[in-house]
CSV table of C-alpha atoms in Angstrom, one decimal:
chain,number,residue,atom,x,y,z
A,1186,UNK,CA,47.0,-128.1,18.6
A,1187,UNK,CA,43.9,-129.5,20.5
A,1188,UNK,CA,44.4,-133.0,19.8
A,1189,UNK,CA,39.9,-133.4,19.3
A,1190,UNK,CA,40.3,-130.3,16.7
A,1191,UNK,CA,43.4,-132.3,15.2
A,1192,UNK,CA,40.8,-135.4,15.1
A,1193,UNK,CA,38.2,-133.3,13.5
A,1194,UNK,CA,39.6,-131.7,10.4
A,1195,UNK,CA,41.3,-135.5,9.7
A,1196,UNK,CA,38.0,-137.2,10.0
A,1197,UNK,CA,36.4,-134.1,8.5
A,1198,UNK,CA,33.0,-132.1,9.4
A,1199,UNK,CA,29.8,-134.1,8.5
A,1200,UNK,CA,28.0,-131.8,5.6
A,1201,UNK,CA,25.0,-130.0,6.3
A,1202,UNK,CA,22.0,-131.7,4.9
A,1203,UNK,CA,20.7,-130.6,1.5
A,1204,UNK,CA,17.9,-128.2,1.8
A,1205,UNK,CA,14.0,-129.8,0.8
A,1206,UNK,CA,13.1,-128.9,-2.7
A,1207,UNK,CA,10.6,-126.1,-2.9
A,1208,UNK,CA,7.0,-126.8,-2.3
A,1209,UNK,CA,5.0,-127.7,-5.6
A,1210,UNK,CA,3.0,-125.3,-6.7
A,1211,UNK,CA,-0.8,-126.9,-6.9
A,1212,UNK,CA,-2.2,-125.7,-10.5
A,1213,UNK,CA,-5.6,-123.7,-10.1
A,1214,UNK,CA,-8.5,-125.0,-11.3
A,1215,UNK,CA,-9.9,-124.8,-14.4
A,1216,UNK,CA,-12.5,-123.1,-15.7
A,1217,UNK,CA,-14.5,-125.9,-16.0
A,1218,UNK,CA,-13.7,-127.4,-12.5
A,1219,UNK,CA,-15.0,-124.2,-11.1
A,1220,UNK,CA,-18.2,-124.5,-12.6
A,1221,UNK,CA,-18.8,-127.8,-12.0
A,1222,UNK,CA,-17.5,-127.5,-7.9
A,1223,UNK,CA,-20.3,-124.4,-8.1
A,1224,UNK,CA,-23.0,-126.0,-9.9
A,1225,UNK,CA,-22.9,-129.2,-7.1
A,1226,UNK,CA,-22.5,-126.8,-4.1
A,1227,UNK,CA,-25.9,-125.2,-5.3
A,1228,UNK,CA,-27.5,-128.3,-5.9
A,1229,UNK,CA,-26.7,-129.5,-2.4
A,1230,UNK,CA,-28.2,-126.8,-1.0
A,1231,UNK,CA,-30.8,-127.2,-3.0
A,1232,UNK,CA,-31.7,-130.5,-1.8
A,1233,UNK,CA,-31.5,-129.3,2.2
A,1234,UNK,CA,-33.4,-126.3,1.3
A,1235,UNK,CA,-36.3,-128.5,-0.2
A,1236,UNK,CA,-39.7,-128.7,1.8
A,1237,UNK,CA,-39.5,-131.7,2.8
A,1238,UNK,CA,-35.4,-131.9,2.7
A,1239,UNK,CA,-34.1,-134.6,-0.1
A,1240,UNK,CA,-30.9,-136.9,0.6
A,1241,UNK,CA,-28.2,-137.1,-2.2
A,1242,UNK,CA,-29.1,-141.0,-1.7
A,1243,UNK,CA,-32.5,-140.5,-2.3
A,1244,UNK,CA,-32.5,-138.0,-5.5
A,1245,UNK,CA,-34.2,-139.3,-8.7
A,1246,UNK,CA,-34.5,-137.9,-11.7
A,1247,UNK,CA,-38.0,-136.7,-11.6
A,1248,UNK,CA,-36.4,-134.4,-8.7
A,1249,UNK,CA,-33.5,-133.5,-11.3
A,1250,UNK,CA,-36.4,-132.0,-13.6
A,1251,UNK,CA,-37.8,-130.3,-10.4
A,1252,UNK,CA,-34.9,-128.6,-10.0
A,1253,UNK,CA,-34.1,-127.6,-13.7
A,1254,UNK,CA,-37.8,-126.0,-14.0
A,1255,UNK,CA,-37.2,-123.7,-10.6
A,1256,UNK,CA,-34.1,-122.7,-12.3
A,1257,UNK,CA,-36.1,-121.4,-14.9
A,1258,UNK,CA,-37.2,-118.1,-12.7
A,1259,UNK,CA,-33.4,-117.1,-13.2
A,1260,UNK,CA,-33.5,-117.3,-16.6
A,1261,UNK,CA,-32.5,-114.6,-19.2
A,1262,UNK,CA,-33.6,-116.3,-22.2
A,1263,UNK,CA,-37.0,-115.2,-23.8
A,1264,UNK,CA,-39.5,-118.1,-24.5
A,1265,UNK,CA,-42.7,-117.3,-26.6
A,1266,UNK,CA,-46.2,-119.1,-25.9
A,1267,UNK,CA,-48.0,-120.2,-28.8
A,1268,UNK,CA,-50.5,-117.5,-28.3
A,1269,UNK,CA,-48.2,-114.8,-28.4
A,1270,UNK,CA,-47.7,-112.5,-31.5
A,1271,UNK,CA,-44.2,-113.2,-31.9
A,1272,UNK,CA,-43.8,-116.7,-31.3
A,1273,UNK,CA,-41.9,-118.5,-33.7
A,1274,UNK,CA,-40.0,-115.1,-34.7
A,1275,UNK,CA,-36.0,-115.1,-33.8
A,1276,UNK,CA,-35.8,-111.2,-33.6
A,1277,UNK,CA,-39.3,-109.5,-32.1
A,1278,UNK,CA,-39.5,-105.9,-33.0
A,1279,UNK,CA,-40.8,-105.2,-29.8
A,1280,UNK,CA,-41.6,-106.6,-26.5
A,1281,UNK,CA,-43.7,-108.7,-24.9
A,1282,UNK,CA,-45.1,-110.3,-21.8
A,1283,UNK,CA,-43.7,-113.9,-22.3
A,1284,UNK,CA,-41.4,-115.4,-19.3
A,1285,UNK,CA,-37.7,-115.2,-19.0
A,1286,UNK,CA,-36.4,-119.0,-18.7
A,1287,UNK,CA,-32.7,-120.9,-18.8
A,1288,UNK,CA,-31.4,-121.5,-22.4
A,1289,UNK,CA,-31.9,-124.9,-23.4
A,1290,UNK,CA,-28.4,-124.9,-24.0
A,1291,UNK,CA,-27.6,-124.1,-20.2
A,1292,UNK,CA,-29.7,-126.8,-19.1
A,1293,UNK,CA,-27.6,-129.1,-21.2
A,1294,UNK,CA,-24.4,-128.1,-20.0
A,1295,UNK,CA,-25.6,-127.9,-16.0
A,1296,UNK,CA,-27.1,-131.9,-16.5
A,1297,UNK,CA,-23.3,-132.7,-17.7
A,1298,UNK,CA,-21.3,-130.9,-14.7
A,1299,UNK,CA,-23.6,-132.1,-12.6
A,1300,UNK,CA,-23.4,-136.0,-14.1
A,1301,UNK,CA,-19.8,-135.7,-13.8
A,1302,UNK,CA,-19.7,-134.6,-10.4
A,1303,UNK,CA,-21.8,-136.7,-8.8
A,1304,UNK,CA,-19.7,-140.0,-10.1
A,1305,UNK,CA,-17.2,-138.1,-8.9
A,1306,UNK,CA,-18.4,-137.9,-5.0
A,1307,UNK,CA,-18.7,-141.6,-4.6
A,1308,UNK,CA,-22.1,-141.9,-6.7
A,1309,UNK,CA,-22.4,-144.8,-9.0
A,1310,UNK,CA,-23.3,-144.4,-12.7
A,1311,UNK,CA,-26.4,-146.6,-12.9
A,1312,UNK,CA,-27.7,-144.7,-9.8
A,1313,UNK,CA,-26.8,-141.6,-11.6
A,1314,UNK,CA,-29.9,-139.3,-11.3
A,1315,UNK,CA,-28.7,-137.0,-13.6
A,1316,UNK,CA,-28.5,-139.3,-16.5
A,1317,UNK,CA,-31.6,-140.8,-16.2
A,1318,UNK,CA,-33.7,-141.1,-19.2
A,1319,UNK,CA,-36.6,-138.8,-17.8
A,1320,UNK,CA,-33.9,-136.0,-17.9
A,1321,UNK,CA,-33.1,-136.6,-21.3
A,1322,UNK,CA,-35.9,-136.3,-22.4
A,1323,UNK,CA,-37.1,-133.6,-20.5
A,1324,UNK,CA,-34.0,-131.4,-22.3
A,1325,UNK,CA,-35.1,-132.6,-25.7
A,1326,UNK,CA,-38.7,-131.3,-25.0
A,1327,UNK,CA,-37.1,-128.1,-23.7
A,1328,UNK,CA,-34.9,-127.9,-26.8
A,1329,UNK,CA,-37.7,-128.2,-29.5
A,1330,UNK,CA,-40.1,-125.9,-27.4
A,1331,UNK,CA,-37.7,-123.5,-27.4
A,1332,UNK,CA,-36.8,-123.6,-31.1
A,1333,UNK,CA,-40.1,-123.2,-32.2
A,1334,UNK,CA,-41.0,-120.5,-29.7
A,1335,UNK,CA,-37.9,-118.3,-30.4
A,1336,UNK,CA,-37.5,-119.4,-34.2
A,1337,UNK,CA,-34.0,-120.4,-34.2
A,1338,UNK,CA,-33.5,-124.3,-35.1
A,1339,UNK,CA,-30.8,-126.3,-33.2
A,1340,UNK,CA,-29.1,-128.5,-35.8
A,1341,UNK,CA,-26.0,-130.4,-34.9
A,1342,UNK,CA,-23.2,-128.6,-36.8
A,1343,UNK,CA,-21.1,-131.2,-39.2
A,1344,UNK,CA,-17.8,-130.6,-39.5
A,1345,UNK,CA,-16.2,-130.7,-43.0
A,1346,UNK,CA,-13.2,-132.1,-43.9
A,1347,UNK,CA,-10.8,-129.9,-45.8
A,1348,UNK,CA,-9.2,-131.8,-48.5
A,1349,UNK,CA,-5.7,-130.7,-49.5
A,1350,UNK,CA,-4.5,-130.3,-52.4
A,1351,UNK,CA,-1.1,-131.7,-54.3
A,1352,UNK,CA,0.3,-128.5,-54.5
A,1353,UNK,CA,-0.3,-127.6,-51.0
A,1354,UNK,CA,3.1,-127.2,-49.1
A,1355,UNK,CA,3.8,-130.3,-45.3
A,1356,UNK,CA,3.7,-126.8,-43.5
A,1357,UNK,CA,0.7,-125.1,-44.2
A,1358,UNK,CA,-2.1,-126.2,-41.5
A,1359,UNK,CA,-5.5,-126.7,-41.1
A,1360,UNK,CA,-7.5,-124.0,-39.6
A,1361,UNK,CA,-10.1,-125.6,-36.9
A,1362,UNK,CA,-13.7,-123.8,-36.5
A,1363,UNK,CA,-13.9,-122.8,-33.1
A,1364,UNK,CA,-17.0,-123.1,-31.0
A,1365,UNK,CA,-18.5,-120.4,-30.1
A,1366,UNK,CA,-17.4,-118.3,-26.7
A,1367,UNK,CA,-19.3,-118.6,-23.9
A,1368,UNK,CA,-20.8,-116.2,-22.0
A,1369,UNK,CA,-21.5,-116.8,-18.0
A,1370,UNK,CA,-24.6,-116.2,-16.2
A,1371,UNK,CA,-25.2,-115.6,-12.4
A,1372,UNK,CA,-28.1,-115.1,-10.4
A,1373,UNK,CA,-28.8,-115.5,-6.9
A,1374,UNK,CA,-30.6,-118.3,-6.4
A,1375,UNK,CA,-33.3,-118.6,-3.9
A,1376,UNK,CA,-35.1,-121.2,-2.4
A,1377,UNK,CA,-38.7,-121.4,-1.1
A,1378,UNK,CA,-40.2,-125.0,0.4
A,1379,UNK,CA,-43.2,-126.1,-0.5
A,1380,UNK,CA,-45.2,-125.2,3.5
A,1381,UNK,CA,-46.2,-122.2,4.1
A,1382,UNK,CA,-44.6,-122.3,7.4
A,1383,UNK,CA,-40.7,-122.2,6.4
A,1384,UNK,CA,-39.0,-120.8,3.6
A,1385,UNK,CA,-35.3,-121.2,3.0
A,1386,UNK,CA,-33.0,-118.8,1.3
A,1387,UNK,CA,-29.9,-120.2,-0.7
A,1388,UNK,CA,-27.5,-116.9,-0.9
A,1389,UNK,CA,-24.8,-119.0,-3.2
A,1390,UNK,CA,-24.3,-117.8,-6.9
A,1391,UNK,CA,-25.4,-119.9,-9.6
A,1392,UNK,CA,-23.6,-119.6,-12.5
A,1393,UNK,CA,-24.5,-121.6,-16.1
A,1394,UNK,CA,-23.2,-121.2,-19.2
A,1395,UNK,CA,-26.0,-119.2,-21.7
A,1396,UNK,CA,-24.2,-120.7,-25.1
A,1397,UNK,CA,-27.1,-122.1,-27.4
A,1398,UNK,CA,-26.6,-124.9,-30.0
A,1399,UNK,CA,-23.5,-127.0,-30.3
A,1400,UNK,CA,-21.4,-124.9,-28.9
A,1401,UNK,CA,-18.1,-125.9,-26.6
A,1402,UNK,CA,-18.7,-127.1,-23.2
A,1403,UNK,CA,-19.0,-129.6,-20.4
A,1404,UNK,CA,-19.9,-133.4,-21.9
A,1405,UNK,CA,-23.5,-132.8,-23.0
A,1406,UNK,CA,-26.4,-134.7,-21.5
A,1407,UNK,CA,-28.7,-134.7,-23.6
A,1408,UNK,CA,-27.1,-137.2,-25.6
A,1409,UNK,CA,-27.0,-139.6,-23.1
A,1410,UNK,CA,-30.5,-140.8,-22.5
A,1411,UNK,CA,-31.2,-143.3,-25.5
């Protein structure tokens, strides 16, 4: 026998290194996530696209309202003016000539992905213009124009407490009202400055959710100006 095979099965082959575990698989995104990764993409561009252009740094809320009342041209929801014949009535018989403007409750729910994403690029919370108290109250004028133009009331919906009784068995549950679904919205969105020499076009979707009241959502804003 070779003597450096002999050698080799008495010291015995080195074994093979284990093989790496299997890449992690990243989890998508949520729903939520999405939206709110969309919703500050558009508002970005929105900033560059403005005539003249506006830095993140220098954003305030007054420009926060600016861009919540161009998003109104997108709008699906109906709003009445005082003067029309329909105002105040939640299901017109017929049409009417009155503008097309964002749900109050989409507004909400932007201010709130948007809050949350700016603290989340580095912006500090006092410096938040998204939380600033003109915005608040900018969505609360929004909110009780809009219920008295369309007729429907926005009351906060209390939950009730189901009380059990003795003879109620440890493993029946407790059935949990559900918010309403909501339903998505897109629209192109574009952008026109304010000279009449350039015009900018922003060709990303913007998408909002259209649910109304109390429904489920991102962290509402327009409980957060006192």
């Amino acid at each position: 026998m070779d003597p450096d095979r002999a050698a080799s099965s008495v010291a015995g082959d080195p074994s093979p290194p284990p093989p790496p575990p299997p890449p992690q698989q990243q989890q998508p995104p949520s729903r939520y996530e999405s939206q709110k990764r969309r919703d500050w993409n558009t508002f970005l561009q929105y900033l560059r696209s403005h005539r003249p252009p506006l830095s993140l740094a220098g954003c305030s809320g007054a420009h926060v309202i600016e861009f919540l009342k161009y998003l109104d041209q997108f709008g699906k929801t109906k709003v009445h003016a005082p003067g029309c014949t329909f105002f105040g009535h939640p299901n017109p018989p017929a049409p009417c000539v009155c503008p097309l403007k964002q749900a109050w409750g989409s507004l909400d729910a932007l201010i709130g992905r948007l809050r949350a994403a700016y603290e989340e690029n580095d912006g500090h919370q006092d410096s938040n213009p998204f939380g600033a108290r003109a915005v608040g109250v900018y969505l609360r004028q929004v909110k009780e124009n809009q219920a008295k133009a369309r007729g429907i009331p926005y009351e906060k919906k209390k939950k009730k407490r189901k009380r059990f009784q003795d003879t109620e068995t440890p493993n029946e549950g407790r059935s949990v009202g559900g918010a309403g679904a909501e339903a998505s919205l897109s629209a192109g969105v574009a952008v026109s400055g304010a000279s009449a020499t350039s015009t900018s076009t922003v060709a990303e979707a913007f998408s909002t959710s259209t649910a109304v009241g109390d429904g489920s959502r991102a962290p509402s804003a327009g409980s957060s100006a006192p």
